Coordinates of C-alpha atoms and ligand atoms in Angstrom, one line a residue:
M275 CA 3.2 24.2 7.9
S276 CA 4.2 22.2 4.9
V277 CA 4.4 19.2 7.3
Q278 CA 0.7 19.6 8.2
R279 CA -0.4 19.9 4.4
G280 CA 1.7 16.8 3.5
A281 CA 0.0 14.7 6.4
A282 CA -3.4 15.9 5.5
A283 CA -3.0 15.1 1.8
S284 CA -2.1 11.6 2.5
A285 CA -4.8 11.1 5.0
G286 CA -7.3 11.8 2.2
A287 CA -5.9 9.4 -0.2
A288 CA -5.4 6.6 2.4
G289 CA -8.7 7.0 3.9
A290 CA -10.2 5.8 0.6
L291 CA -8.1 2.6 0.6
F292 CA -8.0 1.6 4.2
P293 CA -10.5 2.1 7.1
M294 CA -9.7 4.9 9.4
D295 CA -8.7 2.7 12.4
K296 CA -6.9 3.4 15.6
M297 CA -4.9 1.4 18.0
I298 CA -5.9 1.1 21.7
I299 CA -3.0 0.1 24.0
R300 CA -2.9 -0.6 27.6
G301 CA 0.6 -0.3 28.7
G302 CA 2.8 -1.7 31.3
V303 CA 3.0 -5.5 30.1
P304 CA 6.6 -6.9 29.4
L305 CA 6.3 -8.6 26.1
R306 CA 7.5 -12.3 26.2
G307 CA 7.7 -15.0 23.6
S308 CA 8.8 -15.3 20.0
V309 CA 7.8 -13.2 17.0
A310 CA 8.5 -13.8 13.2
L311 CA 9.4 -11.0 10.8
S312 CA 7.8 -10.2 7.4
G313 CA 9.6 -9.6 4.3
S314 CA 11.1 -6.2 3.9
K315 CA 9.0 -3.4 2.6
N316 CA 11.8 -1.4 1.3
A317 CA 13.3 -4.2 -0.6
C318 CA 10.1 -5.4 -2.0
L319 CA 8.8 -2.2 -3.6
P320 CA 11.7 -1.7 -5.9
I321 CA 11.8 -5.5 -6.7
M322 CA 8.2 -5.3 -7.8
M323 CA 9.1 -2.3 -10.0
A324 CA 11.8 -4.6 -11.7
S325 CA 9.1 -6.7 -13.2
V326 CA 8.6 -4.0 -15.9
L327 CA 12.1 -4.8 -17.2
T328 CA 11.1 -8.2 -18.8
D329 CA 8.2 -9.7 -20.7
E330 CA 8.6 -12.9 -18.7
P331 CA 6.9 -13.5 -15.1
L332 CA 8.6 -12.7 -12.0
V333 CA 7.6 -14.6 -8.9
I334 CA 8.3 -12.8 -5.6
R335 CA 8.1 -14.7 -2.3
D336 CA 8.0 -13.3 1.3
V337 CA 6.0 -10.3 0.1
P338 CA 4.6 -8.5 3.1
R339 CA 0.8 -7.7 3.0
L340 CA 1.1 -4.0 3.4
R341 CA -0.6 -0.9 1.9
D342 CA 2.4 0.2 0.0
V343 CA 2.6 -3.3 -1.6
R344 CA -1.0 -2.8 -2.6
T345 CA -0.2 0.6 -4.0
A346 CA 2.8 -0.9 -6.0
M347 CA 0.4 -3.6 -7.4
E348 CA -2.1 -0.9 -8.3
L349 CA 0.7 1.1 -10.1
L350 CA 1.9 -1.9 -12.0
T351 CA -1.7 -3.1 -13.0
G352 CA -2.1 0.5 -14.4
L353 CA 0.9 0.0 -16.6
G354 CA -0.5 -3.2 -18.0
V355 CA 1.4 -5.7 -15.7
A356 CA -0.6 -8.8 -14.7
A357 CA -0.1 -8.7 -10.9
R358 CA -1.7 -11.3 -8.8
W359 CA -1.3 -12.9 -5.4
T360 CA -0.3 -16.7 -5.8
G361 CA 0.1 -17.3 -2.1
D362 CA -0.3 -15.9 1.3
H363 CA 3.0 -13.9 0.6
E364 CA 3.7 -14.7 -2.9
V365 CA 3.0 -12.4 -6.0
E366 CA 3.3 -13.1 -9.5
L367 CA 4.1 -10.2 -11.8
N368 CA 4.0 -10.4 -15.7
A369 CA 4.8 -7.4 -17.7
R370 CA 4.4 -9.1 -21.3
H371 CA 1.5 -6.8 -22.0
L372 CA 2.9 -3.6 -20.7
H373 CA 0.8 -0.9 -22.4
S374 CA 1.7 2.3 -20.5
H375 CA 4.7 4.2 -19.4
D376 CA 2.8 6.6 -17.1
A377 CA 3.0 6.6 -13.3
P378 CA 0.3 8.9 -12.1
Y379 CA 0.3 11.5 -9.3
E380 CA -2.4 9.8 -7.4
L381 CA -0.2 6.8 -6.7
V382 CA 3.3 8.4 -6.5
K383 CA 2.1 10.9 -4.0
T384 CA 0.9 8.3 -1.5
M385 CA 4.0 6.3 -1.9
R386 CA 7.3 7.9 -2.8
A387 CA 9.0 4.4 -3.7
S388 CA 6.7 4.6 -6.9
F389 CA 9.4 7.0 -8.4
V390 CA 11.8 4.1 -8.9
A391 CA 9.4 3.0 -11.7
L392 CA 11.1 5.7 -13.8
G393 CA 14.3 3.6 -14.5
P394 CA 12.8 0.3 -15.4
L395 CA 10.0 2.1 -17.6
L396 CA 12.6 4.0 -19.6
A397 CA 14.8 1.0 -20.1
R398 CA 11.9 -1.2 -21.3
C399 CA 9.8 1.4 -23.3
G400 CA 12.5 4.1 -24.3
R401 CA 10.2 6.6 -22.4
A402 CA 8.6 7.1 -19.1
R403 CA 6.2 9.7 -17.5
V404 CA 6.4 9.5 -13.8
S405 CA 4.9 12.1 -11.3
T406 CA 7.3 13.7 -9.0
P407 CA 6.5 12.7 -5.4
G408 CA 5.8 16.2 -4.0
G409 CA 5.9 17.0 -0.3
C410 CA 6.5 14.6 2.3
A411 CA 5.9 14.5 6.1
I412 CA 9.5 13.9 6.9
G413 CA 11.1 16.4 4.7
A414 CA 11.6 17.8 1.1
R415 CA 13.0 14.6 -0.1
P416 CA 14.0 15.8 -3.6
V417 CA 14.5 13.6 -6.7
N418 CA 17.5 15.6 -8.2
L419 CA 19.9 12.7 -7.9
H420 CA 17.5 10.1 -9.6
I421 CA 17.1 12.6 -12.5
A422 CA 20.7 13.5 -12.9
G423 CA 21.8 9.8 -13.1
I424 CA 19.2 8.9 -15.6
R425 CA 20.2 12.0 -17.6
A426 CA 23.8 10.8 -17.4
L427 CA 22.6 7.6 -19.2
G428 CA 21.6 9.7 -22.2
A429 CA 18.0 10.3 -21.4
R430 CA 16.3 13.6 -22.4
I431 CA 14.4 14.7 -19.3
Q432 CA 11.7 17.4 -19.0
L433 CA 9.6 18.4 -16.0
R434 CA 6.2 19.3 -17.2
N435 CA 2.9 19.6 -15.2
G436 CA 4.5 18.0 -12.2
Y437 CA 5.7 14.9 -14.1
V438 CA 9.2 13.9 -15.1
E439 CA 9.1 13.1 -18.8
A440 CA 12.0 11.0 -20.0
H441 CA 13.0 9.7 -23.5
A442 CA 15.9 7.7 -24.8
A443 CA 15.9 5.5 -27.8
T444 CA 18.9 3.9 -26.3
L445 CA 20.5 4.3 -22.9
T446 CA 24.3 4.4 -22.8
G447 CA 26.4 3.5 -19.7
A448 CA 28.1 6.3 -17.9
R449 CA 30.0 7.0 -14.6
I450 CA 27.7 8.5 -12.2
W451 CA 28.7 10.1 -8.8
L452 CA 26.0 10.5 -6.3
D453 CA 26.2 13.7 -4.2
N454 CA 24.9 11.5 -1.4
P455 CA 24.3 7.8 -1.2
S456 CA 20.5 7.9 -2.0
V457 CA 18.9 4.5 -1.8
G458 CA 16.1 5.3 -4.2
A459 CA 18.5 7.0 -6.8
T460 CA 20.9 4.0 -6.6
E461 CA 18.0 1.7 -7.3
N462 CA 16.5 3.9 -10.1
I463 CA 19.8 4.2 -11.8
M464 CA 20.6 0.6 -11.4
M465 CA 17.3 -0.4 -13.1
A466 CA 17.9 1.9 -16.0
A467 CA 21.4 0.8 -16.5
V468 CA 20.9 -2.9 -16.6
R469 CA 19.7 -2.6 -20.1
A470 CA 21.9 0.3 -21.3
R471 CA 24.5 -0.1 -23.9
G472 CA 28.0 -0.5 -22.2
I473 CA 29.2 -0.1 -18.6
T474 CA 27.7 2.1 -16.0
V475 CA 29.5 2.8 -12.7
I476 CA 27.6 4.3 -9.8
E477 CA 30.0 6.0 -7.4
N478 CA 29.1 6.8 -3.8
A479 CA 26.2 4.4 -4.2
A480 CA 23.9 3.5 -1.3
R481 CA 25.0 0.3 0.6
E482 CA 21.7 -0.6 2.2
P483 CA 20.7 -4.3 2.1
E484 CA 17.7 -3.4 0.1
V485 CA 19.8 -2.2 -2.7
Q486 CA 21.7 -5.6 -2.5
D487 CA 18.5 -7.5 -2.5
L488 CA 17.4 -5.6 -5.7
A489 CA 20.8 -6.4 -7.3
R490 CA 20.4 -10.0 -6.4
L491 CA 17.0 -10.2 -8.3
L492 CA 18.3 -8.3 -11.3
R493 CA 21.2 -10.8 -11.5
A494 CA 18.8 -13.7 -11.4
M495 CA 16.9 -11.9 -14.4
G496 CA 20.2 -12.0 -16.2
A497 CA 21.7 -8.7 -15.3
Q498 CA 25.5 -8.1 -14.9
I499 CA 26.0 -6.2 -11.7
E500 CA 28.9 -6.1 -9.4
G501 CA 29.7 -4.2 -6.2
A502 CA 26.2 -4.0 -4.8
G503 CA 26.7 -3.5 -1.1
T504 CA 29.8 -1.4 -1.6
H505 CA 30.2 2.3 -2.5
V506 CA 30.8 1.4 -6.2
I507 CA 28.4 -0.6 -8.4
E508 CA 29.3 -1.6 -11.7
I509 CA 26.6 -2.7 -14.3
E510 CA 27.3 -4.0 -17.6
G511 CA 24.2 -3.7 -19.7
V512 CA 22.5 -6.6 -21.4
E513 CA 20.1 -6.7 -24.4
R514 CA 17.4 -8.7 -22.5
L515 CA 16.2 -9.7 -19.1
H516 CA 14.3 -12.9 -18.3
G517 CA 11.8 -13.9 -15.6
A518 CA 13.0 -15.1 -12.2
E519 CA 11.9 -16.2 -8.7
H520 CA 13.1 -14.3 -5.7
S521 CA 12.6 -14.4 -1.9
V522 CA 12.6 -10.9 -0.3
I523 CA 14.9 -10.4 2.7
P524 CA 13.5 -10.1 6.1
D525 CA 12.6 -6.5 7.3
R526 CA 15.4 -5.2 9.4
I527 CA 13.4 -2.1 10.4
E528 CA 10.6 -4.4 11.7
A529 CA 13.2 -6.4 13.5
G530 CA 14.6 -3.2 15.2
S531 CA 11.2 -1.9 16.1
L532 CA 10.4 -5.2 17.9
M533 CA 13.8 -5.2 19.5
V534 CA 12.8 -1.8 21.0
A535 CA 9.5 -3.2 22.0
A536 CA 11.2 -5.9 24.1
V537 CA 13.6 -3.4 25.7
I538 CA 11.0 -0.6 26.4
T539 CA 8.7 -3.0 28.2
G540 CA 11.5 -4.9 30.1
G541 CA 10.4 -8.1 28.3
D542 CA 12.2 -11.0 26.6
L543 CA 11.5 -11.5 22.8
V544 CA 13.0 -14.0 20.5
I545 CA 13.0 -12.4 17.0
K546 CA 13.1 -15.4 14.5
G547 CA 15.0 -14.9 11.4
A548 CA 16.3 -11.6 12.3
P549 CA 18.9 -10.5 9.7
L550 CA 21.7 -10.3 12.3
D551 CA 24.4 -9.0 10.0
Q552 CA 22.2 -6.0 9.1
L553 CA 21.5 -5.0 12.6
D554 CA 25.1 -4.4 13.9
A555 CA 24.5 -0.7 14.6
V556 CA 21.2 -1.3 16.1
I557 CA 22.4 -4.1 18.3
A558 CA 25.4 -1.9 19.6
K559 CA 23.0 1.0 20.5
L560 CA 20.6 -1.2 22.4
I561 CA 23.3 -2.8 24.3
E562 CA 24.6 0.6 25.3
T563 CA 21.1 1.2 26.8
G564 CA 21.2 -1.8 29.0
A565 CA 19.6 -4.4 26.8
E566 CA 20.8 -8.1 26.9
I567 CA 21.0 -9.3 23.4
T568 CA 22.1 -12.8 22.5
V569 CA 21.8 -15.1 19.5
A570 CA 20.6 -18.7 19.8
N571 CA 20.0 -21.1 16.9
G572 CA 20.3 -18.1 14.5
D573 CA 17.5 -16.2 16.4
L574 CA 18.0 -12.9 18.1
R575 CA 16.9 -12.8 21.8
V576 CA 16.4 -9.5 23.3
A577 CA 15.6 -8.9 27.0
R578 CA 16.1 -6.2 29.6
N579 CA 16.2 -6.6 33.4
R580 CA 17.8 -3.4 34.5
P581 CA 17.3 0.3 34.3
L582 CA 17.8 2.0 30.9
M583 CA 20.8 4.0 30.3
P584 CA 20.9 7.2 28.2
V585 CA 22.9 7.2 24.8
E586 CA 24.1 9.6 22.1
L587 CA 22.7 8.4 18.7
R588 CA 23.2 9.7 15.1
T589 CA 21.4 8.4 12.2
L590 CA 23.6 7.7 9.1
P591 CA 23.4 5.9 5.8
Y592 CA 23.9 2.1 6.1
P593 CA 25.7 0.5 7.9
G594 CA 25.1 3.4 10.2
F595 CA 22.1 3.7 12.6
P596 CA 19.1 3.7 10.3
T597 CA 16.9 6.9 10.2
D598 CA 13.8 4.5 10.0
L599 CA 14.5 3.5 13.7
Q600 CA 15.2 6.9 15.1
A601 CA 11.5 7.5 16.2
Q602 CA 11.3 4.3 18.0
M603 CA 14.7 5.0 19.7
M604 CA 13.3 8.2 20.8
A605 CA 10.4 6.6 22.5
L606 CA 12.8 4.3 24.3
L607 CA 15.1 7.0 25.4
T608 CA 12.4 8.8 27.3
Q609 CA 12.8 6.0 29.7
A610 CA 16.4 6.0 30.2
A611 CA 17.7 7.6 33.4
G612 CA 19.7 10.6 32.1
T613 CA 20.1 12.8 29.1
S614 CA 20.2 11.1 25.5
V615 CA 21.1 13.1 22.4
I616 CA 19.7 12.1 19.0
T617 CA 20.9 13.7 15.8
E618 CA 19.0 13.1 12.6
T619 CA 21.4 13.6 9.6
I620 CA 19.3 12.0 6.8
F621 CA 16.0 13.8 6.8
E622 CA 15.1 17.3 8.0
N623 CA 11.8 17.5 9.7
R624 CA 11.8 13.9 11.1
F625 CA 11.0 14.7 14.8
M626 CA 7.1 15.0 14.5
H627 CA 6.7 12.1 16.8
A628 CA 8.4 14.2 19.5
Q629 CA 5.3 16.5 19.7
E630 CA 3.1 13.6 20.5
L631 CA 5.5 11.9 22.9
L632 CA 5.6 15.2 24.9
R633 CA 1.8 15.0 25.2
M634 CA 2.4 11.5 26.9
G635 CA 4.8 13.2 29.4
A636 CA 8.2 13.0 27.6
D637 CA 10.9 15.5 28.3
I638 CA 12.2 16.3 24.8
V639 CA 13.8 19.6 23.6
M640 CA 14.5 19.9 19.8
K641 CA 17.3 22.1 18.4
G642 CA 17.6 21.8 14.6
P643 CA 18.6 18.3 13.7
T644 CA 19.2 17.4 17.3
A645 CA 16.8 16.2 20.0
I646 CA 17.6 16.1 23.7
V647 CA 15.7 13.6 25.6
R648 CA 15.7 13.6 29.5
G649 CA 14.5 10.6 31.4
P650 CA 13.2 8.6 33.0
A651 CA 9.8 10.3 32.1
H652 CA 6.6 9.0 33.5
L653 CA 4.5 8.3 30.4
T654 CA 0.8 8.4 30.7
G655 CA -1.7 7.2 28.1
A656 CA -3.2 9.8 25.8
P657 CA -4.9 10.1 22.4
V658 CA -2.0 10.7 19.9
M659 CA -1.9 11.1 16.3
A660 CA 0.5 9.3 13.9
T661 CA 2.1 11.5 11.4
D662 CA 4.1 9.0 9.4
L663 CA 5.0 5.3 9.3
R664 CA 7.9 5.2 11.7
A665 CA 6.3 8.0 14.0
S666 CA 3.3 5.7 14.3
M667 CA 5.5 2.9 15.6
S668 CA 7.2 5.2 18.0
L669 CA 3.9 6.0 19.6
I670 CA 2.8 2.5 19.8
L671 CA 6.0 1.7 21.7
A672 CA 5.5 4.7 24.0
G673 CA 1.9 3.3 24.6
L674 CA 3.3 0.0 25.5
A675 CA 5.5 1.6 28.2
A676 CA 2.8 4.0 29.4
D677 CA 0.3 3.9 32.2
N678 CA -3.3 3.5 31.3
T679 CA -4.6 3.7 27.8
T680 CA -3.0 5.2 24.8
E681 CA -5.1 5.7 21.5
V682 CA -3.0 6.0 18.3
S683 CA -5.1 7.3 15.5
R684 CA -4.4 7.4 11.8
V685 CA -3.2 3.9 11.8
Y686 CA -3.2 3.8 8.0
H687 CA 0.3 5.2 8.3
L688 CA 1.3 2.0 10.1
D689 CA -0.4 -0.2 7.6
R690 CA 2.0 1.1 5.0
G691 CA 5.0 -0.7 6.6
Y692 CA 4.1 -3.1 9.4
E693 CA 2.2 -6.3 8.6
A694 CA -0.4 -7.5 11.2
L695 CA 1.4 -5.6 14.0
D696 CA -1.3 -5.6 16.4
Q697 CA -1.5 -9.5 16.0
K698 CA 2.1 -10.0 16.3
L699 CA 2.2 -7.8 19.4
R700 CA -0.9 -9.5 21.0
A701 CA 0.8 -12.7 20.5
V702 CA 3.6 -11.8 22.8
G703 CA 1.4 -10.4 25.6
A704 CA 0.7 -6.9 24.5
Q705 CA -2.8 -5.4 25.2
I706 CA -3.4 -3.8 21.9
E707 CA -6.6 -3.7 20.0
R708 CA -7.5 -2.1 16.6
A709 CA -10.8 -0.3 16.5
P710 CA -12.6 2.0 14.0
E711 CA -11.9 5.6 14.7
Ligands
UD1_838 C1 14.6 5.1 1.5 C2 13.7 4.3 2.2 C3 13.3 5.1 3.6 C4 14.7 5.4 4.3 C5 15.6 6.1 3.4 C6 16.8 6.5 4.1 C7 12.6 3.0 0.6 C8 11.3 2.7 -0.1 N1 12.5 4.1 1.4 O1 14.1 6.3 1.0 O2 12.4 4.3 4.3 O3 14.2 6.3 5.4 O4 15.9 5.3 2.2 O5 17.5 5.3 4.5 O6 13.6 2.3 0.4 N2 18.1 12.9 -1.6 C9 18.4 14.0 -2.5 N3 18.1 13.9 -3.7 C10 17.6 12.8 -4.4 C11 17.3 11.7 -3.4 C12 17.6 11.8 -2.1 O7 18.9 15.1 -1.9 O8 17.5 12.7 -5.4 C13 18.5 13.0 -0.2 C14 17.1 12.9 0.6 O9 16.5 14.1 0.7 C15 17.5 12.4 2.1 C16 18.8 11.5 1.5 O10 19.1 11.8 0.2 O11 18.1 13.5 2.7 C17 18.5 10.1 1.5 O12 17.4 9.8 0.9 P1 17.1 8.5 0.0 O13 18.2 7.5 0.5 O14 17.0 8.8 -1.3 O15 15.8 7.9 0.7 P2 14.7 7.1 -0.2 O16 15.3 6.2 -1.1 O17 13.6 8.1 -0.5

């Protein structure tokens, strides 16, 4: 039941910001052509929060035009950061006149990534008040590791009225072991530690490329960081960080989603600028399903000319198979001839797309963290409802493979993380339209 409440709550907030649109898809068209990726949402959001760490401007390029980016701009503006678009995909952030250290519930609840404002605010202001994110459609998603890490750096932390209140006249480097390699906790601690006194070592750190991209930006701002991309990150605090320019890495999750679109439709797509080295697990799994994947001139070409084969799949921290592509793979595996087994190890409750896929004719049985998908199922178009960002993409993909017309409502979830998806898919032949609900 908590799942339902979470979804309804975010619907209210999003409705005010974005129109209540739906996507109408007529399936059965193999996608052909080439498609370009946007900048990574998950890299961009913490990078934007890093602007708080300096009183000099940060210029960020390859910023995707997404609802989450808009939420981040709103959050930063509320803190006193001068935030403006200086190009189609370029943002300038200047925190010279920072006047608040308060990240309100209204924004944090719509975008959990706002919680990583805690580290940089504390480092810059000596105090921070950041709402806890609350429930979430894909599980409990606690912030205990963020808090334990920041506390280890010497901050006094209280939980009051749903807010984390942190104080520290000075932060002091420490050795921090993360119980699990949380992406957000690693980023939050990293941003607090860059201005702490002495050396911080984060052990069992997240290795995700987005953590590496944040470290790259922080280094460009003058931070001393080593080991990002490994399990041990070492940070030597500096007194002051300065302005910098940075280009965000391409979105590997968007890349993976488009790869699945090529495979599920039996199409042939060239994905321009795909971050090949970050997609090993995804490429390997798709090849197992029968996809043909080649690299030409640095671009990734994904095609399929034969029946799909079932696979076993387990989501894992990077460099394992990403949980953010699990829902999309489930849509794909409904079309494989045989039984596939998907195990979700990162988030509990991340199978909500399965209920909607069942309504389209999929054969999926869920047992705890495991989903058993039997195929090939004959998918038929239906009105379906998106429950979270990646679930929305899963339903769009199912729609691309289904007979007749599929209508995916609550598209504002999709707008959080996929830039101009309908336009990109139309350009490679998909019959997809956006319409008011
Ligand atoms: C980030 C990504 C999200 C992705 C996830 C896992 C962003 C903005 N979001 O989310 O798209 O699905 O990584 O790759 O980058 N946990 C705790 N305590 C904590 C923090 C996390 O127990 O304090 C648990 C979570 O419940 C979850 C696991 O750790 O089971 C991984 O979560 P985490 O890596 O923190 O995900 P996010 O940073 O929230």
